[in-house]
Short mmCIF file of C-alpha atoms and ligand atoms in Angstrom, two decimals:
data_model
loop_
_atom_site.label_atom_id
_atom_site.label_comp_id
_atom_site.label_asym_id
_atom_site.label_seq_id
_atom_site.Cartn_x
_atom_site.Cartn_y
_atom_site.Cartn_z
CA MET P 11 12.14 3.58 -17.10
CA ARG P 12 10.86 3.22 -13.55
CA ILE P 13 11.07 6.05 -11.04
CA SER P 14 14.05 5.48 -8.75
CA ILE P 15 14.48 6.13 -5.03
CA ASN P 16 16.88 8.94 -6.00
CA LYS P 17 14.09 10.67 -7.91
CA ILE P 18 11.81 10.34 -4.85
CA LYS P 19 14.52 11.83 -2.62
CA GLU P 20 15.12 14.65 -5.15
CA MET P 21 11.43 15.52 -5.01
CA LYS P 22 11.86 16.52 -1.36
CA GLN P 23 14.86 18.71 -2.21
CA LYS P 24 12.88 20.43 -4.98
CA GLY P 25 9.78 20.85 -2.81
CA GLU P 26 7.71 18.66 -5.14
CA ARG P 27 4.92 16.84 -3.32
CA ILE P 28 4.98 13.07 -3.57
CA THR P 29 1.87 10.96 -4.15
CA MET P 30 1.69 7.33 -3.06
CA LEU P 31 -1.28 4.97 -3.11
CA THR P 32 -1.73 1.35 -2.19
CA ALA P 33 -2.60 -1.24 -4.84
CA TYR P 34 -3.03 -4.97 -4.55
CA ASP P 35 -3.90 -6.12 -8.08
CA TYR P 36 -2.86 -5.77 -11.73
CA THR P 37 -5.85 -3.78 -12.99
CA THR P 38 -5.75 -1.09 -10.29
CA ALA P 39 -1.96 -0.79 -10.48
CA ARG P 40 -2.18 -0.27 -14.22
CA ILE P 41 -4.72 2.55 -13.87
CA MET P 42 -2.52 4.21 -11.21
CA ASP P 43 0.60 3.87 -13.32
CA GLU P 44 -1.16 5.43 -16.30
CA ALA P 45 -2.39 8.26 -14.03
CA GLY P 46 1.27 9.03 -13.21
CA ILE P 47 1.31 7.97 -9.54
CA PRO P 48 5.07 7.79 -8.87
CA MET P 49 5.07 5.34 -5.97
CA ILE P 50 2.77 2.38 -5.28
CA LEU P 51 2.72 0.51 -2.00
CA VAL P 52 1.52 -3.07 -1.91
CA GLY P 53 0.43 -2.60 1.68
CA ASP P 54 -0.35 -5.34 4.15
CA SER P 55 -3.60 -3.37 4.58
CA LEU P 56 -4.72 -5.88 1.95
CA GLY P 57 -5.34 -8.14 4.95
CA MET P 58 -8.40 -6.01 5.71
CA VAL P 59 -9.51 -4.44 2.44
CA VAL P 60 -8.92 -7.45 0.17
CA LEU P 61 -8.99 -10.49 2.44
CA GLY P 62 -11.47 -9.41 5.13
CA TYR P 63 -9.30 -9.97 8.22
CA ASP P 64 -9.71 -7.50 11.08
CA SER P 65 -6.01 -6.56 11.18
CA THR P 66 -2.77 -6.93 9.21
CA ILE P 67 -1.44 -9.61 11.59
CA PRO P 68 -2.59 -12.70 9.60
CA VAL P 69 -0.88 -11.52 6.38
CA THR P 70 1.99 -13.79 5.31
CA MET P 71 5.00 -13.53 2.98
CA ASP P 72 3.25 -15.79 0.43
CA ILE P 73 0.19 -13.52 0.33
CA MET P 74 2.35 -10.38 -0.03
CA LEU P 75 4.54 -11.88 -2.76
CA HIS P 76 1.48 -13.00 -4.74
CA HIS P 77 -0.09 -9.50 -4.74
CA THR P 78 3.20 -7.66 -5.25
CA LYS P 79 3.86 -9.70 -8.41
CA ALA P 80 0.45 -8.66 -9.79
CA VAL P 81 1.13 -4.97 -9.07
CA VAL P 82 4.57 -5.11 -10.69
CA ARG P 83 3.00 -6.69 -13.81
CA GLY P 84 0.53 -3.79 -13.96
CA THR P 85 3.16 -1.04 -13.83
CA GLN P 86 5.93 0.31 -16.03
CA LYS P 87 6.94 3.60 -14.41
CA ALA P 88 5.94 3.55 -10.74
CA LEU P 89 8.33 2.60 -7.98
CA VAL P 90 6.68 -0.42 -6.36
CA VAL P 91 7.20 -0.94 -2.61
CA GLY P 92 6.39 -4.32 -1.03
CA ASP P 93 5.23 -4.25 2.59
CA MET P 94 7.02 -6.77 4.81
CA PRO P 95 4.42 -8.58 6.91
CA PHE P 96 4.24 -9.05 10.68
CA MET P 97 7.20 -10.96 12.18
CA THR P 98 9.02 -11.42 8.87
CA TYR P 99 11.89 -9.00 9.70
CA THR P 100 12.15 -8.92 13.51
CA VAL P 101 13.26 -12.44 14.43
CA SER P 102 16.83 -11.87 13.22
CA ILE P 103 18.79 -9.76 10.72
CA GLU P 104 19.25 -12.91 8.60
CA GLN P 105 15.49 -13.43 8.48
CA ALA P 106 14.95 -9.79 7.45
CA LEU P 107 17.61 -9.99 4.74
CA SER P 108 16.29 -13.18 3.22
CA ASN P 109 12.64 -12.00 3.24
CA ALA P 110 13.55 -8.56 1.83
CA ALA P 111 15.54 -10.30 -0.91
CA ARG P 112 12.52 -12.49 -1.73
CA PHE P 113 10.46 -9.36 -2.43
CA LEU P 114 12.96 -8.01 -4.97
CA GLN P 115 13.92 -11.35 -6.54
CA GLU P 116 10.52 -13.01 -6.74
CA THR P 117 8.22 -10.05 -7.44
CA GLY P 118 10.39 -7.52 -9.29
CA CYS P 119 9.43 -4.70 -6.87
CA GLN P 120 12.04 -2.02 -6.19
CA ALA P 121 11.85 -1.51 -2.42
CA VAL P 122 10.41 -2.86 0.81
CA LYS P 123 8.69 -1.16 3.72
CA LEU P 124 8.91 -2.20 7.33
CA GLU P 125 7.41 -0.85 10.56
CA GLY P 126 9.43 0.51 13.47
CA GLY P 127 12.04 3.13 14.34
CA VAL P 128 15.06 2.85 16.61
CA ASN P 129 14.18 -0.83 17.24
CA VAL P 130 14.58 -1.75 13.54
CA ALA P 131 17.29 0.77 12.58
CA GLU P 132 20.07 -1.83 12.59
CA THR P 133 17.99 -4.13 10.40
CA VAL P 134 17.25 -1.29 8.00
CA ARG P 135 20.99 -0.51 7.77
CA LYS P 136 21.83 -4.14 6.91
CA VAL P 137 19.05 -4.48 4.34
CA VAL P 138 20.08 -1.18 2.69
CA ASP P 139 23.75 -2.29 2.74
CA CYS P 140 22.68 -5.31 0.68
CA GLY P 141 21.29 -3.01 -2.01
CA ILE P 142 17.62 -3.22 -1.05
CA PRO P 143 15.92 0.18 -0.66
CA VAL P 144 13.87 0.46 2.54
CA MET P 145 10.95 2.72 3.42
CA GLY P 146 10.38 3.18 7.15
CA HIS P 147 7.00 3.44 8.88
CA ILE P 148 6.44 5.02 12.30
CA GLY P 149 3.59 6.47 14.34
CA LEU P 150 0.58 4.20 14.22
CA THR P 151 2.17 0.94 13.14
CA PRO P 152 -0.74 -1.45 12.46
CA GLN P 153 1.35 -4.62 13.01
CA SER P 154 1.69 -3.51 16.67
CA ILE P 155 -2.03 -2.83 17.09
CA ASN P 156 -2.27 -5.19 20.07
CA GLN P 157 0.58 -3.34 21.76
CA LEU P 158 -0.76 0.13 20.90
CA GLY P 159 -4.28 -0.77 22.07
CA GLY P 160 -6.15 0.42 18.97
CA HIS P 161 -6.08 2.93 16.10
CA LYS P 162 -5.07 5.88 18.27
CA ILE P 163 -3.29 9.08 17.38
CA GLN P 164 0.40 8.75 18.25
CA GLY P 165 2.90 11.25 19.64
CA LYS P 166 0.65 13.20 21.99
CA THR P 167 2.89 13.40 25.10
CA PRO P 168 6.35 15.03 25.28
CA GLU P 169 7.92 11.53 25.70
CA ALA P 170 6.02 10.08 22.73
CA THR P 171 6.92 13.12 20.62
CA ALA P 172 10.62 12.78 21.46
CA LYS P 173 10.47 9.04 20.69
CA LEU P 174 8.89 9.60 17.27
CA LEU P 175 11.52 12.20 16.36
CA ALA P 176 14.27 9.82 17.50
CA ASP P 177 12.68 6.99 15.46
CA ALA P 178 12.54 9.14 12.32
CA LYS P 179 16.17 10.25 12.75
CA ALA P 180 17.31 6.65 13.34
CA LEU P 181 15.64 5.52 10.10
CA ASP P 182 17.16 8.44 8.19
CA GLU P 183 20.63 7.64 9.56
CA ALA P 184 20.18 3.92 8.81
CA GLY P 185 19.64 4.73 5.11
CA ALA P 186 15.85 4.52 4.66
CA PHE P 187 14.90 6.42 1.47
CA ALA P 188 11.57 7.65 2.90
CA VAL P 189 9.55 7.37 6.10
CA VAL P 190 5.79 6.88 6.42
CA LEU P 191 4.25 8.86 9.32
CA GLU P 192 0.87 7.37 10.22
CA THR P 193 -1.70 9.09 12.47
CA VAL P 194 0.67 11.64 13.94
CA PRO P 195 -0.38 15.22 14.91
CA ALA P 196 0.23 17.55 11.98
CA PRO P 197 2.65 19.95 13.79
CA LEU P 198 4.84 17.02 14.91
CA ALA P 199 4.83 15.54 11.38
CA SER P 200 5.92 18.95 10.01
CA LEU P 201 8.75 19.13 12.54
CA ILE P 202 9.95 15.61 11.68
CA THR P 203 9.76 16.53 7.98
CA GLU P 204 12.09 19.49 8.61
CA LYS P 205 14.51 17.48 10.75
CA ILE P 206 15.17 14.49 8.47
CA SER P 207 16.88 14.44 5.09
CA VAL P 208 14.59 11.95 3.35
CA PRO P 209 10.93 12.43 2.38
CA THR P 210 8.16 11.89 4.91
CA ILE P 211 5.04 10.31 3.48
CA GLY P 212 2.03 11.07 5.67
CA ILE P 213 -1.23 9.26 6.27
CA GLY P 214 -3.26 11.16 8.82
CA ALA P 215 -0.20 13.34 9.47
CA GLY P 216 -1.26 16.65 7.90
CA ALA P 217 -0.17 18.69 4.92
CA GLY P 218 3.36 19.40 6.16
CA CYS P 219 4.72 16.02 5.04
CA ASP P 220 6.67 15.73 1.79
CA GLY P 221 4.13 13.31 0.40
CA GLN P 222 0.86 11.56 1.12
CA VAL P 223 -0.21 7.93 1.01
CA GLN P 224 -3.74 6.58 1.15
CA VAL P 225 -5.30 3.15 0.94
CA ILE P 226 -6.89 3.00 -2.52
CA ASN P 227 -10.14 1.47 -1.22
CA ASP P 228 -10.53 4.41 1.19
CA ILE P 229 -10.22 7.12 -1.46
CA LEU P 230 -12.45 5.24 -3.91
CA GLY P 231 -15.07 4.51 -1.24
CA SER P 232 -15.13 0.77 -1.96
CA TYR P 233 -14.28 -0.43 1.58
CA THR P 234 -16.99 0.70 3.95
CA ASP P 235 -16.36 -1.41 7.10
CA PHE P 236 -14.34 1.48 8.50
CA VAL P 237 -13.74 4.91 6.96
CA PRO P 238 -10.73 6.59 8.63
CA LYS P 239 -10.95 10.30 9.48
CA HIS P 240 -7.79 10.95 7.47
CA ALA P 241 -9.25 9.58 4.24
CA LYS P 242 -11.21 11.61 1.69
CA GLN P 243 -13.62 9.69 -0.56
CA TYR P 244 -13.06 10.86 -4.14
CA ALA P 245 -15.72 8.40 -5.31
CA LYS P 246 -18.41 6.20 -3.79
CA LEU P 247 -17.46 2.99 -5.56
CA ALA P 248 -19.39 0.75 -3.17
CA ASP P 249 -22.64 2.45 -4.26
CA ILE P 250 -21.70 2.34 -7.94
CA MET P 251 -20.81 -1.37 -7.66
CA SER P 252 -23.92 -2.20 -5.70
CA ASN P 253 -26.17 -0.50 -8.30
CA ALA P 254 -24.43 -2.26 -11.20
CA ILE P 255 -24.56 -5.68 -9.51
CA SER P 256 -28.26 -5.26 -8.63
CA LYS P 257 -29.04 -4.23 -12.21
CA TYR P 258 -27.20 -7.28 -13.57
CA HIS P 259 -29.09 -9.53 -11.13
CA GLU P 260 -32.38 -8.02 -12.19
CA GLU P 261 -31.63 -8.35 -15.92
CA VAL P 262 -30.55 -12.00 -15.62
CA THR P 263 -33.58 -12.98 -13.58
CA THR P 264 -35.98 -11.14 -15.92
CA GLY P 265 -34.31 -12.44 -19.09
CA LYS P 266 -33.10 -8.99 -20.28
CA PHE P 267 -29.46 -10.12 -20.26
CA PRO P 268 -27.81 -11.49 -22.35
CA THR P 269 -29.14 -10.07 -25.63
CA GLU P 270 -28.04 -11.02 -29.13
CA ALA P 271 -25.30 -8.41 -28.83
CA ASN P 272 -23.72 -10.46 -26.01
CA SER P 273 -24.14 -13.85 -27.76
CA PHE P 274 -22.43 -15.75 -30.58
CA PRO P 275 -24.52 -16.79 -33.60
CA MET P 276 -23.98 -19.94 -35.73
CA ASP P 277 -25.35 -21.42 -38.91
CA GLU P 278 -28.53 -23.26 -37.80
CA SER P 279 -27.87 -26.02 -40.40
CA VAL P 280 -24.89 -27.17 -38.31
CA LEU P 281 -27.37 -28.11 -35.55
CA ALA P 282 -29.70 -29.91 -37.96
CA GLY P 283 -28.22 -33.38 -37.42
CA LEU P 284 -28.37 -33.26 -33.59
CA ASN P 285 -31.14 -35.00 -31.62
O1 KIV N 316 -0.39 -1.35 4.62
C1 KIV N 316 -0.58 -0.18 4.26
O2 KIV N 316 -1.45 0.12 3.43
C2 KIV N 316 0.24 0.86 4.85
C3 KIV N 316 -0.09 2.28 4.56
C4 KIV N 316 -1.30 2.69 5.26
C5 KIV N 316 1.05 3.19 4.81
O3 KIV N 316 1.15 0.56 5.57
#
């Protein structure tokens, strides 16, 4: 049985901390599921860490659906959240409904995430009314990077603080089951966490959130183009991969690989008749 949004909401009530990670492929999702990670986000961050773009803007519905299907196939218990890409939910409510429905129908994921607060609250309400669980995302919203002017900490002035609180409350009232707070000062994230009824999931928002999310490549140390301050590297996978790949290269070029153990024998007499 998969973890439901009700279970995630209950975790806040019980004071249980919620762990979320991003995944973009079957193999990684399977390892996460087996490790007991309750919630997996197929983030549009895949635009950078998987596809090599410099932002999430080029990511399309087709790309997201493709990767979300792989993650769903790799999981049995985790709640899988599909990230709605740039401009796929803001043109009209109808557009948002039909794209959100595609995530659930075509990939088998259980929820969608979209960026924005008061400006998307009505959309969130309509999507939720159709039976599609929605996770909100406020603070640093990477799809608006050109508007925000870079990866800057959000909510530093009294006006920006009031806006973020209003955004979080609007998402809560619209029926979002959780809200991601990205790159928000820790005291503000704690205050928002106290003021809304659903779990806050922080990334660069301090320990006062109900849960934490990280990009898997950041915590494994496999994506080294940019290492965010909020990420902790639990491994240095780029180094491990680089050593293994160099060793393979060396063994192929020097004839050490493959050995008999990696090859398939046959009865030599079968070859006897060949020229
Ligand atoms: O796309 C993503 O990975 C995200 C998380 C950073 C929350 O939106």
